[in-house]
Amino acid sequence: TAVKAGLSIEMPNPILYKKDRLLKSFNEKKFTEEDVNVVVRKMLKIMFLTGMFDKNLPKGSVNTKEHQQASKQIAIASMTLLKNENQILPLDKTKIKTIAVLGMNAKKKFGKILYGGSSAVVPPFEITPFEGLQKKLGSNVTFVEDPAQADCAIVFTGLNHDYGQDSEAADRTKLEMFADQEKLIVETAKKNPKTVVVLLNGSPIAMDNWINSAPAILEGWYPGMLGGEVLADTLFGDINPSGKLPITF
């Protein structure tokens, strides 16, 4: 059926198009040689158009500074400020000596093979939000675990690419984040009035359970390999979070 329907490529691994299975179906006359030609012809056309058979075609480059800069500019343009009571943001690093960094995405890396599905991208390196803050603030700021002992608290939360979140093959069953993350936001804000919530996600999140507790909210999406640097620069005012929401929250 797949051959008859014109399926030209099966990703990430062949299941229908395994050699033994194809031969068996062909011998059972479920498709013809011409059906195979139609499928292969489409593949060959793209390969010729993209120069895959051109021996003189110059090879491209991977992970150049230009590529990294493009990734960074995309992340910068996507930063979206959702809430900022009492002008908590931008943070002033000359006045902050201690920071509490919390949340499931503070040290998380998203670039893993097939993490979330076939569209997963594995960069040569990835700067996490926590690493970005460390790089920006250096030894001038002490990172603490207790929000009550910090000049400000930052909760990096949102979603991830686990099955049933922002992933292939399973829809989310609810719009809310994980319950423990919602509880973390509420409890952190009780301990520290200067609490900033940074969302890393690719789909809408219901905020009813915690939005009144969080005085500042930054939508960071999935900011890529240099995302930690971009987030840190945004939180401390070197980047204007002027992005807009392309979907309804």
CSV table of N, CA and C in Angstrom, one decimal, residues 86-185:
chain,number,residue,atom,x,y,z
A,86,ASN,N,5.8,45.7,39.0
A,86,ASN,CA,6.8,46.4,39.8
A,86,ASN,C,8.1,46.5,39.1
A,87,GLN,N,8.1,46.3,37.8
A,87,GLN,CA,9.4,46.5,37.0
A,87,GLN,C,10.5,45.7,37.6
A,88,ILE,N,10.2,44.4,37.9
A,88,ILE,CA,11.3,43.5,38.4
A,88,ILE,C,12.3,43.3,37.4
A,89,LEU,N,11.9,43.2,36.1
A,89,LEU,CA,12.8,43.0,35.0
A,89,LEU,C,13.0,44.4,34.3
A,90,PRO,N,14.2,44.7,33.8
A,90,PRO,CA,15.4,43.8,33.9
A,90,PRO,C,16.0,43.8,35.3
A,91,LEU,N,16.7,42.7,35.6
A,91,LEU,CA,17.4,42.6,36.8
A,91,LEU,C,18.7,43.5,36.8
A,92,ASP,N,19.1,44.0,37.9
A,92,ASP,CA,20.3,44.9,38.0
A,92,ASP,C,21.4,44.1,38.7
A,93,LYS,N,22.4,43.7,37.9
A,93,LYS,CA,23.5,42.8,38.4
A,93,LYS,C,24.4,43.6,39.4
A,94,THR,N,24.3,44.9,39.4
A,94,THR,CA,25.1,45.7,40.4
A,94,THR,C,24.4,45.6,41.8
A,95,LYS,N,23.1,45.2,41.8
A,95,LYS,CA,22.4,45.2,43.1
A,95,LYS,C,22.1,43.8,43.6
A,96,ILE,N,22.4,42.8,42.8
A,96,ILE,CA,22.1,41.4,43.1
A,96,ILE,C,23.4,40.7,43.5
A,97,LYS,N,23.4,40.2,44.7
A,97,LYS,CA,24.6,39.4,45.2
A,97,LYS,C,24.3,37.9,45.3
A,98,THR,N,23.0,37.6,45.4
A,98,THR,CA,22.6,36.2,45.6
A,98,THR,C,21.4,35.9,44.7
A,99,ILE,N,21.4,34.7,44.0
A,99,ILE,CA,20.3,34.3,43.1
A,99,ILE,C,19.9,32.9,43.4
A,100,ALA,N,18.6,32.6,43.5
A,100,ALA,CA,18.2,31.2,43.6
A,100,ALA,C,17.7,30.8,42.2
A,101,VAL,N,18.3,29.8,41.6
A,101,VAL,CA,17.9,29.3,40.3
A,101,VAL,C,17.2,27.9,40.5
A,102,LEU,N,15.9,27.9,40.1
A,102,LEU,CA,15.2,26.6,40.3
A,102,LEU,C,14.4,26.2,39.0
A,103,GLY,N,13.7,25.1,39.1
A,103,GLY,CA,12.9,24.7,38.0
A,103,GLY,C,13.5,23.5,37.2
A,104,MET,N,12.7,22.7,36.6
A,104,MET,CA,13.1,21.5,35.9
A,104,MET,C,14.0,21.8,34.6
A,105,ASN,N,13.9,23.0,34.1
A,105,ASN,CA,14.6,23.4,32.8
A,105,ASN,C,15.8,24.2,33.1
A,106,ALA,N,16.2,24.4,34.3
A,106,ALA,CA,17.3,25.3,34.6
A,106,ALA,C,18.6,24.7,34.1
A,107,LYS,N,18.8,23.4,34.2
A,107,LYS,CA,20.0,22.8,33.7
A,107,LYS,C,19.8,21.7,32.6
A,108,LYS,N,18.6,21.8,32.0
A,108,LYS,CA,18.2,20.8,31.0
A,108,LYS,C,18.7,21.1,29.6
A,109,LYS,N,19.2,20.1,29.0
A,109,LYS,CA,19.6,20.2,27.6
A,109,LYS,C,18.6,19.5,26.7
A,110,PHE,N,18.1,20.1,25.6
A,110,PHE,CA,17.1,19.6,24.8
A,110,PHE,C,17.6,18.9,23.5
A,111,GLY,N,18.9,19.1,23.2
A,111,GLY,CA,19.4,18.6,21.9
A,111,GLY,C,19.9,17.2,22.1
A,112,LYS,N,19.0,16.2,22.0
A,112,LYS,CA,19.3,14.8,22.0
A,112,LYS,C,18.7,14.1,20.8
A,113,ILE,N,19.3,13.0,20.4
A,113,ILE,CA,18.9,12.3,19.3
A,113,ILE,C,17.4,11.8,19.4
A,114,LEU,N,16.6,12.2,18.5
A,114,LEU,CA,15.2,11.8,18.5
A,114,LEU,C,14.4,12.2,19.7
A,115,TYR,N,14.9,13.1,20.5
A,115,TYR,CA,14.2,13.6,21.7
A,115,TYR,C,13.0,14.4,21.3
A,116,GLY,N,11.9,13.8,21.4
A,116,GLY,CA,10.6,14.5,21.0
A,116,GLY,C,10.1,14.0,19.6
A,117,GLY,N,11.0,13.3,18.9
A,117,GLY,CA,10.6,12.8,17.6
A,117,GLY,C,11.7,13.1,16.5
A,118,SER,N,11.2,12.9,15.3
A,118,SER,CA,12.2,12.9,14.2
A,118,SER,C,12.7,14.3,13.8
A,119,SER,N,12.1,15.4,14.4
A,119,SER,CA,12.6,16.7,14.1
A,119,SER,C,13.7,17.2,15.1
A,120,ALA,N,14.1,16.3,16.0
A,120,ALA,CA,15.1,16.7,17.0
A,120,ALA,C,16.4,17.1,16.3
A,121,VAL,N,17.0,18.1,16.9
A,121,VAL,CA,18.3,18.6,16.4
A,121,VAL,C,19.3,18.4,17.5
A,122,VAL,N,20.5,17.9,17.1
A,122,VAL,CA,21.6,17.7,18.1
A,122,VAL,C,22.7,18.7,17.8
A,123,PRO,N,22.8,19.8,18.5
A,123,PRO,CA,23.8,20.8,18.3
A,123,PRO,C,25.2,20.3,18.8
A,124,PRO,N,26.3,20.8,18.3
A,124,PRO,CA,27.6,20.4,18.9
A,124,PRO,C,27.8,20.8,20.3
A,125,PHE,N,27.1,21.8,20.8
A,125,PHE,CA,27.1,22.2,22.2
A,125,PHE,C,25.8,22.9,22.5
A,126,GLU,N,25.4,23.0,23.8
A,126,GLU,CA,24.2,23.7,24.2
A,126,GLU,C,24.4,24.3,25.5
A,127,ILE,N,24.2,25.6,25.6
A,127,ILE,CA,24.4,26.4,26.9
A,127,ILE,C,23.0,26.4,27.6
A,128,THR,N,23.0,25.8,28.8
A,128,THR,CA,21.7,25.8,29.6
A,128,THR,C,21.5,27.2,30.2
A,129,PRO,N,20.3,27.4,30.7
A,129,PRO,CA,20.0,28.7,31.4
A,129,PRO,C,20.9,28.9,32.6
A,130,PHE,N,21.2,27.9,33.4
A,130,PHE,CA,22.0,28.0,34.5
A,130,PHE,C,23.5,28.4,34.1
A,131,GLU,N,23.9,27.7,33.0
A,131,GLU,CA,25.3,28.0,32.5
A,131,GLU,C,25.4,29.4,32.0
A,132,GLY,N,24.3,29.9,31.3
A,132,GLY,CA,24.3,31.2,30.8
A,132,GLY,C,24.4,32.3,31.9
A,133,LEU,N,23.7,32.0,33.0
A,133,LEU,CA,23.7,32.9,34.2
A,133,LEU,C,25.1,32.9,34.8
A,134,GLN,N,25.7,31.7,34.9
A,134,GLN,CA,27.1,31.6,35.5
A,134,GLN,C,28.1,32.4,34.6
A,135,LYS,N,27.9,32.3,33.3
A,135,LYS,CA,28.9,32.9,32.4
A,135,LYS,C,28.7,34.4,32.5
A,136,LYS,N,27.5,34.9,32.6
A,136,LYS,CA,27.3,36.3,32.6
A,136,LYS,C,27.7,37.0,33.9
A,137,LEU,N,27.4,36.3,35.0
A,137,LEU,CA,27.6,36.9,36.3
A,137,LEU,C,28.9,36.6,37.0
A,138,GLY,N,29.5,35.5,36.5
A,138,GLY,CA,30.8,35.2,37.1
A,138,GLY,C,30.8,35.0,38.6
A,139,SER,N,31.9,35.5,39.2
A,139,SER,CA,32.0,35.3,40.6
A,139,SER,C,31.4,36.4,41.4
A,140,ASN,N,30.7,37.3,40.8
A,140,ASN,CA,30.1,38.5,41.5
A,140,ASN,C,28.8,38.1,42.2
A,141,VAL,N,28.2,37.0,41.8
A,141,VAL,CA,26.9,36.6,42.4
A,141,VAL,C,27.1,35.1,42.9
A,142,THR,N,26.4,34.9,44.1
A,142,THR,CA,26.4,33.6,44.7
A,142,THR,C,25.1,32.9,44.4
A,143,PHE,N,25.1,31.7,43.9
A,143,PHE,CA,23.9,30.9,43.6
A,143,PHE,C,23.5,30.1,44.9
A,144,VAL,N,22.3,30.3,45.3
A,144,VAL,CA,21.8,29.6,46.5
A,144,VAL,C,20.6,28.8,46.2
A,145,GLU,N,20.2,27.9,47.0
A,145,GLU,CA,19.1,27.0,46.8
A,145,GLU,C,17.8,27.5,47.4
A,146,ASP,N,17.9,28.3,48.5
A,146,ASP,CA,16.7,28.8,49.2
A,146,ASP,C,16.3,30.1,48.7
A,147,PRO,N,15.1,30.2,48.1
A,147,PRO,CA,14.7,31.5,47.5
A,147,PRO,C,14.6,32.6,48.6
A,148,ALA,N,14.3,32.2,49.8
A,148,ALA,CA,14.2,33.2,50.9
A,148,ALA,C,15.5,33.9,51.3
A,149,GLN,N,16.6,33.2,50.9
A,149,GLN,CA,18.0,33.7,51.1
A,149,GLN,C,18.6,34.5,49.9
A,150,ALA,N,17.8,34.7,48.9
A,150,ALA,CA,18.3,35.3,47.7
A,150,ALA,C,17.7,36.7,47.4
A,151,ASP,N,18.5,37.5,46.7
A,151,ASP,CA,18.0,38.8,46.3
A,151,ASP,C,16.9,38.7,45.2
A,152,CYS,N,16.9,37.6,44.5
A,152,CYS,CA,15.9,37.3,43.5
A,152,CYS,C,15.9,35.8,43.2
A,153,ALA,N,14.8,35.3,42.7
A,153,ALA,CA,14.7,33.9,42.3
A,153,ALA,C,14.2,33.8,40.9
A,154,ILE,N,14.8,32.8,40.2
A,154,ILE,CA,14.4,32.6,38.8
A,154,ILE,C,14.0,31.1,38.7
A,155,VAL,N,12.8,30.9,38.2
A,155,VAL,CA,12.3,29.5,38.0
A,155,VAL,C,12.2,29.3,36.5
A,156,PHE,N,13.1,28.4,36.1
A,156,PHE,CA,13.1,28.0,34.7
A,156,PHE,C,12.2,26.7,34.5
A,157,THR,N,11.1,26.8,34.0
A,157,THR,CA,10.2,25.7,33.9
A,157,THR,C,9.5,25.7,32.5
A,158,GLY,N,8.3,25.1,32.4
A,158,GLY,CA,7.6,25.0,31.1
A,158,GLY,C,7.3,23.6,30.8
A,159,LEU,N,7.8,23.2,29.6
A,159,LEU,CA,7.6,21.8,29.1
A,159,LEU,C,8.9,21.2,28.7
A,160,ASN,N,8.8,20.0,28.1
A,160,ASN,CA,10.0,19.4,27.5
A,160,ASN,C,9.6,18.5,26.4
A,161,HIS,N,10.4,17.6,25.9
A,161,HIS,CA,10.1,16.8,24.7
A,161,HIS,C,9.8,15.4,25.1
A,162,ASP,N,9.5,15.1,26.4
A,162,ASP,CA,9.1,13.8,26.8
A,162,ASP,C,7.8,13.4,26.2
A,163,TYR,N,7.6,12.1,26.1
A,163,TYR,CA,6.4,11.6,25.5
A,163,TYR,C,5.1,12.2,26.1
A,164,GLY,N,4.3,12.8,25.3
A,164,GLY,CA,3.1,13.4,25.8
A,164,GLY,C,3.2,14.8,26.2
A,165,GLN,N,4.4,15.4,26.0
A,165,GLN,CA,4.6,16.8,26.2
A,165,GLN,C,4.7,17.4,24.8
A,166,ASP,N,5.8,18.2,24.5
A,166,ASP,CA,6.0,18.7,23.1
A,166,ASP,C,6.7,17.6,22.4
A,167,SER,N,6.0,16.7,21.9
A,167,SER,CA,6.6,15.5,21.2
A,167,SER,C,5.7,14.9,20.2
A,168,GLU,N,6.3,14.1,19.3
A,168,GLU,CA,5.5,13.3,18.3
A,168,GLU,C,4.7,12.2,19.0
A,169,ALA,N,3.7,11.7,18.3
A,169,ALA,CA,3.1,10.5,18.6
A,169,ALA,C,2.1,10.5,19.8
A,170,ALA,N,2.0,11.6,20.5
A,170,ALA,CA,1.1,11.7,21.6
A,170,ALA,C,0.8,13.1,21.9
A,171,ASP,N,-0.5,13.4,21.9
A,171,ASP,CA,-0.9,14.8,22.3
A,171,ASP,C,-0.9,15.0,23.8
A,172,ARG,N,-0.7,16.2,24.2
A,172,ARG,CA,-0.8,16.6,25.6
A,172,ARG,C,-2.2,16.3,26.1
A,173,THR,N,-2.3,15.8,27.3
A,173,THR,CA,-3.7,15.5,27.9
A,173,THR,C,-4.2,16.7,28.6
A,174,LYS,N,-3.4,17.7,28.9
A,174,LYS,CA,-3.9,18.9,29.6
A,174,LYS,C,-3.0,20.1,29.2
A,175,LEU,N,-3.6,21.3,29.4
A,175,LEU,CA,-2.8,22.5,29.1
A,175,LEU,C,-1.9,22.9,30.3
A,176,GLU,N,-2.1,22.4,31.5
A,176,GLU,CA,-1.3,22.8,32.6
A,176,GLU,C,0.1,22.2,32.5
A,177,MET,N,1.0,22.8,33.2
A,177,MET,CA,2.4,22.2,33.4
A,177,MET,C,2.3,21.1,34.4
A,178,PHE,N,3.4,20.5,34.6
A,178,PHE,CA,3.5,19.5,35.7
A,178,PHE,C,3.1,20.1,37.0
A,179,ALA,N,2.3,19.4,37.8
A,179,ALA,CA,1.8,20.0,39.1
A,179,ALA,C,2.9,20.4,40.0
A,180,ASP,N,4.0,19.7,40.0
A,180,ASP,CA,5.1,20.0,40.9
A,180,ASP,C,5.8,21.3,40.5
A,181,GLN,N,5.8,21.6,39.2
A,181,GLN,CA,6.3,22.9,38.8
A,181,GLN,C,5.4,24.1,39.1
A,182,GLU,N,4.1,23.9,39.0
A,182,GLU,CA,3.2,24.9,39.4
A,182,GLU,C,3.3,25.2,40.9
A,183,LYS,N,3.4,24.2,41.7
A,183,LYS,CA,3.6,24.3,43.1
A,183,LYS,C,4.9,25.0,43.4
A,184,LEU,N,6.0,24.7,42.7
A,184,LEU,CA,7.3,25.3,42.9
A,184,LEU,C,7.2,26.9,42.7
A,185,ILE,N,6.5,27.3,41.6
A,185,ILE,CA,6.3,28.7,41.4
A,185,ILE,C,5.6,29.4,42.5
